[in-house]
Coordinates of C-alpha atoms (C1' of nucleotides) in Angstrom, one line a residue:
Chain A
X17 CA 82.6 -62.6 -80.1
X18 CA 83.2 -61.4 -76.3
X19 CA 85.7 -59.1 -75.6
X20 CA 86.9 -59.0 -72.3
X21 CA 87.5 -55.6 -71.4
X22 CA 89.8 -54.8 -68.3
X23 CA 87.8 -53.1 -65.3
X24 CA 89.4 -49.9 -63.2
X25 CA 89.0 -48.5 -59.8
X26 CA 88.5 -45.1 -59.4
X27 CA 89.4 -43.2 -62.5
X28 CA 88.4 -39.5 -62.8
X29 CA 87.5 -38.6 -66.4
X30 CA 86.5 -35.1 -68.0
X31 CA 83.5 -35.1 -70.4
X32 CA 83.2 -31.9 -72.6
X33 CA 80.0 -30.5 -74.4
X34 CA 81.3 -27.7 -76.9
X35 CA 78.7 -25.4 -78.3
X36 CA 79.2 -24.0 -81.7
X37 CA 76.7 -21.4 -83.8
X38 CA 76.6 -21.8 -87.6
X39 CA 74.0 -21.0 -90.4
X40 CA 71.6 -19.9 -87.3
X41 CA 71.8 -23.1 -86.0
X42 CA 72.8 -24.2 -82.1
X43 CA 75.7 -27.4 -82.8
X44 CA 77.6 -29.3 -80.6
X45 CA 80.5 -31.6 -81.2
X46 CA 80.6 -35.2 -81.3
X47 CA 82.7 -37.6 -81.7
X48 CA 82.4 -41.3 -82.9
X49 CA 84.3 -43.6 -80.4
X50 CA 87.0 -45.7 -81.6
X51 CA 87.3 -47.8 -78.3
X52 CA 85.8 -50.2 -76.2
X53 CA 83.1 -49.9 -74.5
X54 CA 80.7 -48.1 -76.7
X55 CA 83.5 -48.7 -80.2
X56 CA 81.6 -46.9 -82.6
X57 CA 79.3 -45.3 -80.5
X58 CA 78.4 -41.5 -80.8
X59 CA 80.0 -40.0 -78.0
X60 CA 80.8 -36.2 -76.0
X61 CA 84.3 -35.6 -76.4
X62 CA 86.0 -37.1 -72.9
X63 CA 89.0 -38.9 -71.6
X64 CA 90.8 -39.8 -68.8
X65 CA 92.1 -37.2 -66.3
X66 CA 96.4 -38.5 -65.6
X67 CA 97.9 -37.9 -62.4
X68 CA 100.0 -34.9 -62.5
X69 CA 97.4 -32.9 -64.1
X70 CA 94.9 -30.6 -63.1
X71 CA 91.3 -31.6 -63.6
X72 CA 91.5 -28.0 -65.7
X73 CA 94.3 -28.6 -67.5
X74 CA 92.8 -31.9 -68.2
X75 CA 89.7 -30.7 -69.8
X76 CA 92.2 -28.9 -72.2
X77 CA 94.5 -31.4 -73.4
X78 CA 91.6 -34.0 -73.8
X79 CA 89.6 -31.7 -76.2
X80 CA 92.4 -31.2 -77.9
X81 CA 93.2 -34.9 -78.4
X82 CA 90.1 -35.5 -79.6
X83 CA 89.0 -33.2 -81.7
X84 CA 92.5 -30.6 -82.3
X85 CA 90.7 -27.5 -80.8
X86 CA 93.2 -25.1 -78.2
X87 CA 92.7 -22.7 -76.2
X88 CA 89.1 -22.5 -75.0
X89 CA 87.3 -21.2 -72.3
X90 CA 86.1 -24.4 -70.9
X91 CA 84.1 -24.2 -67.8
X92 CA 83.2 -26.8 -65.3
X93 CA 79.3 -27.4 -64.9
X94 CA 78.7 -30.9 -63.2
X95 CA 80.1 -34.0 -61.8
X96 CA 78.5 -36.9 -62.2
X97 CA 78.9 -39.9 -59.9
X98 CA 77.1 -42.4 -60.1
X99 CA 78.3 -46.0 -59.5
X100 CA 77.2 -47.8 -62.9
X101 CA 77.6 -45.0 -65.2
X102 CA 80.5 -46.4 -66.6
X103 CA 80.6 -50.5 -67.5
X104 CA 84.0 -50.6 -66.9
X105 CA 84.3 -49.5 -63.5
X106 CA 84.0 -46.6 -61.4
X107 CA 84.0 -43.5 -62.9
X108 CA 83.4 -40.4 -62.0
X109 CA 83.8 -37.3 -64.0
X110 CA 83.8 -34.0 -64.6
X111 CA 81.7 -32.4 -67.6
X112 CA 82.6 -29.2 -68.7
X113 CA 81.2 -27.0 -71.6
X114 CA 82.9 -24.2 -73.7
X115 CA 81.6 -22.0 -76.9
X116 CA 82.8 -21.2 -79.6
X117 CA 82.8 -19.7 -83.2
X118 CA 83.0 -22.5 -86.2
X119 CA 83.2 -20.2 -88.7
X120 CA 86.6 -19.9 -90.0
X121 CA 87.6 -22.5 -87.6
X122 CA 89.7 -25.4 -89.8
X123 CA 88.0 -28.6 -89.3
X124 CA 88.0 -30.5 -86.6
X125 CA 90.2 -33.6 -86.1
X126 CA 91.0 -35.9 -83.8
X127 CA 94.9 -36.4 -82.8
X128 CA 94.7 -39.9 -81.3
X129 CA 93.4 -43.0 -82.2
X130 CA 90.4 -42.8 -79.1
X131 CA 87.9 -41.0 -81.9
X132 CA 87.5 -41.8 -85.4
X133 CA 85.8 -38.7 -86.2
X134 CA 84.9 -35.6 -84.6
X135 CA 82.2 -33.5 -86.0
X136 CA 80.0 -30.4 -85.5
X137 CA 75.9 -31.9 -85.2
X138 CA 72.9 -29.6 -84.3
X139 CA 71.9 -29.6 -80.9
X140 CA 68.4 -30.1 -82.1
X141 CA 67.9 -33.7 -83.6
X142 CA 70.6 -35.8 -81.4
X143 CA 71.5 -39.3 -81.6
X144 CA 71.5 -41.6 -78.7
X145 CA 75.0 -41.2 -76.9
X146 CA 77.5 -43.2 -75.2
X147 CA 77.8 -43.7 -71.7
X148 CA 75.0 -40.9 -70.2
X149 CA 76.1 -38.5 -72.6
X150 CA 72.9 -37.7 -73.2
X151 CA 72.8 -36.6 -69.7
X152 CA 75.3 -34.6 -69.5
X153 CA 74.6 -32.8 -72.6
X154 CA 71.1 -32.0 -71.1
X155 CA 72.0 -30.9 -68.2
X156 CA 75.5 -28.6 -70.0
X157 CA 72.3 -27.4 -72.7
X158 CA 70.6 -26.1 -69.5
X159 CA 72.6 -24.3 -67.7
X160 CA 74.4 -22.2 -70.8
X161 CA 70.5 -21.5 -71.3
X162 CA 70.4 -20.3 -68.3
X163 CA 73.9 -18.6 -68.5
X164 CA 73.1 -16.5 -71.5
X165 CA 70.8 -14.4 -69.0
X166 CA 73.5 -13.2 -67.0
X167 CA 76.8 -13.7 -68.7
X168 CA 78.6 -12.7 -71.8
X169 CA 78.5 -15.9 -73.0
X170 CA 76.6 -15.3 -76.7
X171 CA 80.1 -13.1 -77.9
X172 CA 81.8 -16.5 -77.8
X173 CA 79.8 -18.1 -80.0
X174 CA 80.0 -15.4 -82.6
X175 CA 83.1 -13.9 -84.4
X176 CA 84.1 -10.8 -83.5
X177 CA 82.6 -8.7 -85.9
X178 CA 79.3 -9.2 -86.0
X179 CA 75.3 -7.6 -86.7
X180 CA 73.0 -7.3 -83.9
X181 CA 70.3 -9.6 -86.2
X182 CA 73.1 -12.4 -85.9
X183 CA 73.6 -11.5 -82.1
X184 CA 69.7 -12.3 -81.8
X185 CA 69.2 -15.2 -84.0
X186 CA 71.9 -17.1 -81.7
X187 CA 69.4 -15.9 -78.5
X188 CA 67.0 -16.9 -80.8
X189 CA 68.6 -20.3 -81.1
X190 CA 69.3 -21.1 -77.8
X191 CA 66.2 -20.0 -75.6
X192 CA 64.2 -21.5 -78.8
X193 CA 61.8 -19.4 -79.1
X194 CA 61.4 -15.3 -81.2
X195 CA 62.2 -12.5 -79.9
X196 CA 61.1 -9.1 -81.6
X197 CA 63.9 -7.1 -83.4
X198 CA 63.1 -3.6 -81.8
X199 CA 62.9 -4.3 -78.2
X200 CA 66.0 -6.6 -78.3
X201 CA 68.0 -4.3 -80.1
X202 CA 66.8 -1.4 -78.1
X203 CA 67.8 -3.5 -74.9
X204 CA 70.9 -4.9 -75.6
X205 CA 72.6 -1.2 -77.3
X206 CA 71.1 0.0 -73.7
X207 CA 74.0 -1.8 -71.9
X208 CA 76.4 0.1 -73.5
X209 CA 78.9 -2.9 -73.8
X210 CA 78.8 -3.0 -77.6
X211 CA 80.9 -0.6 -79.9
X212 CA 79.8 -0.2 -83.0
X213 CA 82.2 -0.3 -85.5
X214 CA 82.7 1.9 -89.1
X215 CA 82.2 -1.3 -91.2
X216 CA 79.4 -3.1 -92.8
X217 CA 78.5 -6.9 -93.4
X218 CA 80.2 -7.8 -96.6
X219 CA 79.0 -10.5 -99.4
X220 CA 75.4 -10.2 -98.9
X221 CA 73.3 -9.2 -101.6
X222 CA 70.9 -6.7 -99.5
X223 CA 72.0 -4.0 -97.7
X224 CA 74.0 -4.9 -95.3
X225 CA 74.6 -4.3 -92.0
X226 CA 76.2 -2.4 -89.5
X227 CA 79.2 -4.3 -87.8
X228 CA 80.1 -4.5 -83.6
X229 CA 82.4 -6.0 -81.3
X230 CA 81.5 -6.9 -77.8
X231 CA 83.3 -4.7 -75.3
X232 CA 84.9 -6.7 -72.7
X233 CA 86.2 -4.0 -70.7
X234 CA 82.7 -1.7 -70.3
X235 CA 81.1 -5.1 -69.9
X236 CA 83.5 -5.9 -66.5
X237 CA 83.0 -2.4 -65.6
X238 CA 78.9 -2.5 -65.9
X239 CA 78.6 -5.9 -64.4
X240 CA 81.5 -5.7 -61.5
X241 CA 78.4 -5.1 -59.1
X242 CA 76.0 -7.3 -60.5
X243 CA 74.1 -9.3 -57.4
X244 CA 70.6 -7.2 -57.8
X245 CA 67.5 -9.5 -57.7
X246 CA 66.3 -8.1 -54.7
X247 CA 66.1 -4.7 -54.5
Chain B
X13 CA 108.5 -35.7 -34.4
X14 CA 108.0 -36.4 -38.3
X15 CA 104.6 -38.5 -39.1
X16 CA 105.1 -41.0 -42.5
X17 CA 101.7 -40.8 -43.9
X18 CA 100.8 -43.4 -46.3
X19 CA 100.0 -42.0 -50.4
X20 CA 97.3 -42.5 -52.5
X21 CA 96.3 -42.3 -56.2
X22 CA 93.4 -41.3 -57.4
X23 CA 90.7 -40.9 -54.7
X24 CA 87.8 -39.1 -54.9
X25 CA 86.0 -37.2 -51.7
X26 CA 83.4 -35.0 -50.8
X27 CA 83.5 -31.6 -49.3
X28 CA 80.2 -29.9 -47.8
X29 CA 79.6 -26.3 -46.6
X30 CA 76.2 -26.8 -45.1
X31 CA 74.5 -23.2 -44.0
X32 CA 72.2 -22.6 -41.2
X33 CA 70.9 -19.5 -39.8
X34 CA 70.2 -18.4 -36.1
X35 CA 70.0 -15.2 -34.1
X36 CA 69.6 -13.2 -37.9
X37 CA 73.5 -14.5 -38.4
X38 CA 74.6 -17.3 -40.9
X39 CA 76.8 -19.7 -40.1
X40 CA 78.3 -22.9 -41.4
X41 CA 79.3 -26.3 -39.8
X42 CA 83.1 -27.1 -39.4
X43 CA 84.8 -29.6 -37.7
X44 CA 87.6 -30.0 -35.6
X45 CA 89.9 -32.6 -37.8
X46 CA 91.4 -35.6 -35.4
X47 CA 93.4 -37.1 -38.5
X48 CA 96.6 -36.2 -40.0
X49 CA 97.1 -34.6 -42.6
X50 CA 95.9 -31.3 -40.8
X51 CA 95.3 -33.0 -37.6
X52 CA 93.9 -30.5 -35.2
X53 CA 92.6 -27.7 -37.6
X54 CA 89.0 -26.5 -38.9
X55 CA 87.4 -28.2 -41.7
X56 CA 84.6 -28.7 -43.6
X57 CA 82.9 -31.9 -42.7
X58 CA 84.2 -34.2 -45.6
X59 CA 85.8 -37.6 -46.4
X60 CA 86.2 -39.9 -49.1
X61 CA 84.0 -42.0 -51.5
X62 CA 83.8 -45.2 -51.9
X63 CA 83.4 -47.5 -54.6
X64 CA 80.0 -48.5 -54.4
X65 CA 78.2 -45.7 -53.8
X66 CA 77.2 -42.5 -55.6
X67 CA 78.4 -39.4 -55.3
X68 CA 75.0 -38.5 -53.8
X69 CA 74.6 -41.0 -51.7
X70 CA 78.4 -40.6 -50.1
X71 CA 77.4 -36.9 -49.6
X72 CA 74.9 -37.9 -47.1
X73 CA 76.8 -40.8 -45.8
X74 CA 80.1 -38.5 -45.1
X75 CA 78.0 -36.0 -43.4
X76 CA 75.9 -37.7 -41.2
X77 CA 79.4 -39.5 -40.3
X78 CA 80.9 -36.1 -39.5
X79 CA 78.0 -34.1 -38.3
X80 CA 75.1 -36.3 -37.2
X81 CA 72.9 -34.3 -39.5
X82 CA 70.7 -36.2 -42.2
X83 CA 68.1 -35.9 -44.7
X84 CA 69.4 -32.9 -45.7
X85 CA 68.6 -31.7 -49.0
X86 CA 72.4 -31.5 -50.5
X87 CA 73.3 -30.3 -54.0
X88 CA 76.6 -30.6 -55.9
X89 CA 78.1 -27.2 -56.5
X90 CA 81.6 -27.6 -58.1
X91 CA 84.7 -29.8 -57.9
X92 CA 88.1 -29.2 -57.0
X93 CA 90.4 -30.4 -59.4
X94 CA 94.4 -29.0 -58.4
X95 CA 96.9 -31.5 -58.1
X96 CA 98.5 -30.1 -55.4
X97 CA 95.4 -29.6 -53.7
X98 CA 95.6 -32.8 -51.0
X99 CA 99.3 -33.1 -49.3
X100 CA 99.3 -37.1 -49.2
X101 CA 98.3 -37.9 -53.0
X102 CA 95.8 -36.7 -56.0
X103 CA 92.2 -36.2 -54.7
X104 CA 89.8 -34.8 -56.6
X105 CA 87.2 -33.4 -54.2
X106 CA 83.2 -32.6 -55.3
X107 CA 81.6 -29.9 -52.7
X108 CA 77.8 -29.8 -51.6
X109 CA 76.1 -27.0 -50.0
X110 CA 73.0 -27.8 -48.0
X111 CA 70.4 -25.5 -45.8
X112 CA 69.3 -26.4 -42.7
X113 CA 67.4 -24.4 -39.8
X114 CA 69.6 -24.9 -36.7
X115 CA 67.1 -23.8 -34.4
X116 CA 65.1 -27.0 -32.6
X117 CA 68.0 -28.8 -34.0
X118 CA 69.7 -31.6 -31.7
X119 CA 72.9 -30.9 -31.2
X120 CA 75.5 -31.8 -33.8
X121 CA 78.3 -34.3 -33.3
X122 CA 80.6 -36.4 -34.8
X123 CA 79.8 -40.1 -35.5
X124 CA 83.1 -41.7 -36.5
X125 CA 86.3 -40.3 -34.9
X126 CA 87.6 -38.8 -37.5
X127 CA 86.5 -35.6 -36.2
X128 CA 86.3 -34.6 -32.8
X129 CA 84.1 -32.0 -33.1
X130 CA 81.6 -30.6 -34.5
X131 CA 80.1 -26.9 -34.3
X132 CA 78.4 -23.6 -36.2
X133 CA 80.4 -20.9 -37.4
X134 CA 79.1 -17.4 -38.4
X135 CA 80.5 -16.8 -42.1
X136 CA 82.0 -13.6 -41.1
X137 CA 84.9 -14.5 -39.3
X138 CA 86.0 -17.9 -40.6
X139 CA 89.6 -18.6 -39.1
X140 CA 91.8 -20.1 -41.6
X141 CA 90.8 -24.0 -42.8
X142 CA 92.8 -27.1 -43.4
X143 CA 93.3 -27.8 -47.5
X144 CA 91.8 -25.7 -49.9
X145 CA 88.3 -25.9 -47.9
X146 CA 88.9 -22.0 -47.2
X147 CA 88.5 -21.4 -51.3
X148 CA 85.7 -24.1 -51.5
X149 CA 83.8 -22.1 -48.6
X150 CA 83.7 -19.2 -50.9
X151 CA 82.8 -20.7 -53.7
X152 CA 79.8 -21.9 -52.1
X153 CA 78.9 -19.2 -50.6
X154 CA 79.3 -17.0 -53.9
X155 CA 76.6 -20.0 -55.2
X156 CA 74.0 -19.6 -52.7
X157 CA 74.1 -16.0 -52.6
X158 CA 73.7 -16.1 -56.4
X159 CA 70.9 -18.8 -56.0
X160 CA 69.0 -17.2 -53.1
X161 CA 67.7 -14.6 -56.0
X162 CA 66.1 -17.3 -58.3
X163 CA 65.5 -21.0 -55.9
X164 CA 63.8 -20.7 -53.2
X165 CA 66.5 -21.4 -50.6
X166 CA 65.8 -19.2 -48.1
X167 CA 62.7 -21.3 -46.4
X168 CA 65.3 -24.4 -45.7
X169 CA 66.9 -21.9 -43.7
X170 CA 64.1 -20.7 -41.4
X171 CA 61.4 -22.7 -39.3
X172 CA 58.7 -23.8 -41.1
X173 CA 56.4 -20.8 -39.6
X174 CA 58.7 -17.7 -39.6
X175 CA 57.7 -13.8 -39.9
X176 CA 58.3 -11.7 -42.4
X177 CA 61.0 -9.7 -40.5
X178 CA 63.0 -13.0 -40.1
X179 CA 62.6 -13.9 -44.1
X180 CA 64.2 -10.4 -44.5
X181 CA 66.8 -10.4 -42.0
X182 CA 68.0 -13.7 -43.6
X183 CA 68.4 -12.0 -47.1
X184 CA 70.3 -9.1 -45.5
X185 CA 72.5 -11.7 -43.7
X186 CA 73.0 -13.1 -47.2
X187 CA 73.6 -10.4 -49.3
X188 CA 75.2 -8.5 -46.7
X189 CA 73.0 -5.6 -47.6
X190 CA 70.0 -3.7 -46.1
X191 CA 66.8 -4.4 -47.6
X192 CA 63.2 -1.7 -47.3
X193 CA 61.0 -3.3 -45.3
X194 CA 58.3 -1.8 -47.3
X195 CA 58.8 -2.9 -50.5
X196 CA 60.1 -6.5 -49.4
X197 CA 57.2 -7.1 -47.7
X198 CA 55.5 -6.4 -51.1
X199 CA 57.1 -8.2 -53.0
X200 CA 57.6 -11.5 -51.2
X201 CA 53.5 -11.2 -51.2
X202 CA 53.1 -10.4 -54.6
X203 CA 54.7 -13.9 -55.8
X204 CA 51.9 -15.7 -54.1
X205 CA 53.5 -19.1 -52.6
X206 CA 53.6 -17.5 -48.9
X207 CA 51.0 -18.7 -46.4
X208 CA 49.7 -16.5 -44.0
X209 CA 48.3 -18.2 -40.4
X210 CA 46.4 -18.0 -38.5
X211 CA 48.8 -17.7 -36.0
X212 CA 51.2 -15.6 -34.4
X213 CA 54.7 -15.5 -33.2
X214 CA 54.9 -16.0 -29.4
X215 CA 57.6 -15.2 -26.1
X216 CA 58.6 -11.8 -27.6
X217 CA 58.3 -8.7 -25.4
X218 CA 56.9 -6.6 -28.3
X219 CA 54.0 -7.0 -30.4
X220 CA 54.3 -10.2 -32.3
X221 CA 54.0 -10.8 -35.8
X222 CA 52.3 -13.2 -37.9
X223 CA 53.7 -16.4 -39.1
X224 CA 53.6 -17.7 -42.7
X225 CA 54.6 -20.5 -44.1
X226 CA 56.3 -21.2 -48.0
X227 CA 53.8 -22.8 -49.8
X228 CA 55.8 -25.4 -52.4
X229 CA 52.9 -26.3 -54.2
X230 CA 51.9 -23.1 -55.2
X231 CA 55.9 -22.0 -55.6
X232 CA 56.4 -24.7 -58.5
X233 CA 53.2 -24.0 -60.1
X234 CA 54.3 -20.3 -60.3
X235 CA 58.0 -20.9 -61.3
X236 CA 57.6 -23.5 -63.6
X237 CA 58.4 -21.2 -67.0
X238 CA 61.2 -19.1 -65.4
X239 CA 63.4 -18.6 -68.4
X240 CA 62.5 -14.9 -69.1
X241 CA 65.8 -12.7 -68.5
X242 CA 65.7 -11.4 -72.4
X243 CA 61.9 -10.9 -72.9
Chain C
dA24 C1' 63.9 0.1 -113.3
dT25 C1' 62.3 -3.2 -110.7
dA26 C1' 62.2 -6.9 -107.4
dT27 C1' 64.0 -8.9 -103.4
dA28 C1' 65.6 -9.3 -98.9
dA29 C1' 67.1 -7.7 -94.9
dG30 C1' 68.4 -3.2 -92.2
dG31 C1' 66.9 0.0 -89.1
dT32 C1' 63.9 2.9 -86.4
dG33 C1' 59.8 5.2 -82.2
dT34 C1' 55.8 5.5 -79.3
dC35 C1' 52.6 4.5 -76.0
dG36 C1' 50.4 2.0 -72.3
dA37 C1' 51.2 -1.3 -68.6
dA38 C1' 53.8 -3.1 -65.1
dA39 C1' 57.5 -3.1 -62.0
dT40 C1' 60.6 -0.6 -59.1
dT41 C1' 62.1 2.6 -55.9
dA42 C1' 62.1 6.0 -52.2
dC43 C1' 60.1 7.3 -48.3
dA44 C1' 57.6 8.0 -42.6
dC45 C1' 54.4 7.2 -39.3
dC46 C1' 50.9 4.9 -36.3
dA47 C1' 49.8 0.3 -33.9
dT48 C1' 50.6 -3.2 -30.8
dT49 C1' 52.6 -5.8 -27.1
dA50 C1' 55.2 -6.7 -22.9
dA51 C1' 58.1 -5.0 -19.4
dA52 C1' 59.4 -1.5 -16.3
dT53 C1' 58.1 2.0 -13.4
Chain D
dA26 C1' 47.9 2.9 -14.5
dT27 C1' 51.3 4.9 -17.2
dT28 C1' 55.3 5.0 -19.7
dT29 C1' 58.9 3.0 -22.4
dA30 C1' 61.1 0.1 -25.6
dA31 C1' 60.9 -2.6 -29.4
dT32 C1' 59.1 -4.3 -33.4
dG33 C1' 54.9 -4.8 -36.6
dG34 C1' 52.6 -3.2 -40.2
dT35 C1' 51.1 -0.2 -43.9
dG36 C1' 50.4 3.4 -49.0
dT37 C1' 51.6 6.5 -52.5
dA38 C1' 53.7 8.9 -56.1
dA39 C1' 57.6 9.4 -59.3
dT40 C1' 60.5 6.8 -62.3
dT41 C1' 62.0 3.2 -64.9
dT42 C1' 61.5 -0.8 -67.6
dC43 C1' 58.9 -3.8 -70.5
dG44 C1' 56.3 -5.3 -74.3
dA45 C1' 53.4 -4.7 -78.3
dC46 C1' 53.4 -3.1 -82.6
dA47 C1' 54.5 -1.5 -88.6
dC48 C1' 56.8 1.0 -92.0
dC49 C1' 60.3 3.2 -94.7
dT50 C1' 65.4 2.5 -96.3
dT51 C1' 69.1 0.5 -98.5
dA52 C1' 72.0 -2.7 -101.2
dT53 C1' 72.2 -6.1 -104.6
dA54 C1' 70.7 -9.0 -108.5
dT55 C1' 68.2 -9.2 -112.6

DNA sequence: ATATAAGGTGTCGAAATTACACCATTAAAT
DNA sequence: ATTTAATGGTGTAATTTCGACACCTTATAT
């Protein structure tokens, strides 16, 4: 059976790639497409952008449609444009990525009819996507690899309270490859931006570990001036 | 006299901040806008998409149209997304920077008449521009600065044989800070993809320096692991 | 008490970074 | 011919950062 699908002209779209760490491992969240084209398909969270909404707000609202999470720091990264991405018609959009902590977060859902399911998959063994969300979550994968350098960006992906060996498997995670326990620890108290707290780890049966929170405020104040490659 | 302008929904278009660099000052391209809305006023060179092309590919197209300028090497840098942000409907704008040595350069000038002008412009004293192209201009320029430290940007700036004092003044220009010539000159040699001539500058009225050249090849075989801010 | 599993810590050599000042060369002016 | 003006071109030493590397401590479970 044919379905005949109706075609648009120039729609905007948002695409989102959401990062979440759990059990050491790098996820992201999918969704699994409840809609022509692609019904049934694997897909990035991503929807249509209405008129009387920023491409920002957008981003918000959609991830929230699809999957019930609020209230995260979503960042633009890329727009891609190209005239066939979409079978439909022509479709530009706008991918953005955000982090986050899954643990403790309750489950995610979608709250329309768009997405059967939405779920958290490791960012290491990927199905094939819809559309060229494979694309977009390449190019989203690079540049919070390449973000973790030079922002904060590892704090969002952990809970608040947490132990520097945690803080260094996620590194560990993302840039894919060990790092050794001394230096990085040695290197990252050196900034000064985490406070260590007067708790210890609980529930683990080995001595556990000292707790810190990542200091927004000493981190703004270290990093106001922060252009320094050269010189 | 009041001017009806017609609406429109959902349109996409393209902004560019291209950068060139003469007499040790940078400077952008703007245009002298011979359309309403904002007839009259400085602009980025820009216009809007059109169905069948790619977002690319209507970069080049819009600025050639504008500008005369081709071939240039343009890359996305972020989209503009407010509502509010066009005065006759909802367009969603993606901006491109580009580099270009304006030296030896034929003059640049409008094809189409949207424009009537076309002309450089040192960054540092940018009058007030139509739209939001005044916020997009920063952004841009906050990117390149940004980039200068890890791409190498600065040779699509300069002639293809340039002296080390002009590769420096370019990077002052950029960062807006003084650099030591001593240890510049170091460094830039120590990464090994700069080509010394055999050759050297000529028509100045002081002893004249040697010319180099950025060697690609060599640049990409150095740069190509270049993940390595944590260890 | 013993076993297990992770927590936590210091040093040394190498490399990179920074600060810093003077002589050399060329063309133009006299 | 000499001087002047302007930029070209160079080295070193102190300091800081980086990276390699191994063992004892502590908490819990048995």
């Amino acid at each position: 059976m044919e379905v005949k699908l109706p075609t648009f002209d120039s729609v905007f779209s948002i695409d989102c790639v959401i990062f979440g760490f759990e059990a050491g491992e790098l996820k992201i969240l999918l969704i699994e497409r409840n809609e022509e084209p692609f019904k049934d398909w694997l897909a990035l969270p991503g929807y249509i952008v209405e008129q009387d909404e920023s491409i920002d707000d957008a981003a918000e609202r959609i991830l929230y449609e699809l999957t019930g999470l609020r209230d995260l720091h979503m960042q633009q990264f890329h727009t891609f444009g190209e005239v066939k991405r979409h079978p439909q018609g022509r479709v530009i959009t706008v991918a953005y990525y955000a982090l986050i902590r899954i643990n403790g977060q309750k489950e995610v859902k979608p709250v329309t009819h768009y997405a059967k399911s939405a779920f958290w998959h490791p960012v290491n063994d990927l199905p094939k996507l819809a559309f060229d969300h494979s694309e977009i979550f390449n190019t989203g994968f690079n540049k919070i690899r390449r973000r973790l350098n030079y922002q904060p960006i590892a704090f969002e992906l952990l809970p608040e309270k947490f132990t520097l060996t945690q803080l260094q498997s996620l590194y560990e995670a993302v840039l894919n490859k060990k790092l050794d326990k001394r230096n990085f620890r040695k290197k990252m108290l050196s900034y000064g931006f985490l406070k260590e707290l007067d708790e210890k780890q609980k529930g683990v049966s080995y001595r556990a570990a000292k707790l810190y929170k990542f200091d927004r405020r000493k981190y703004a104040k270290i990093f106001q001036n922060e252009l320094n490659l050269v010189q």
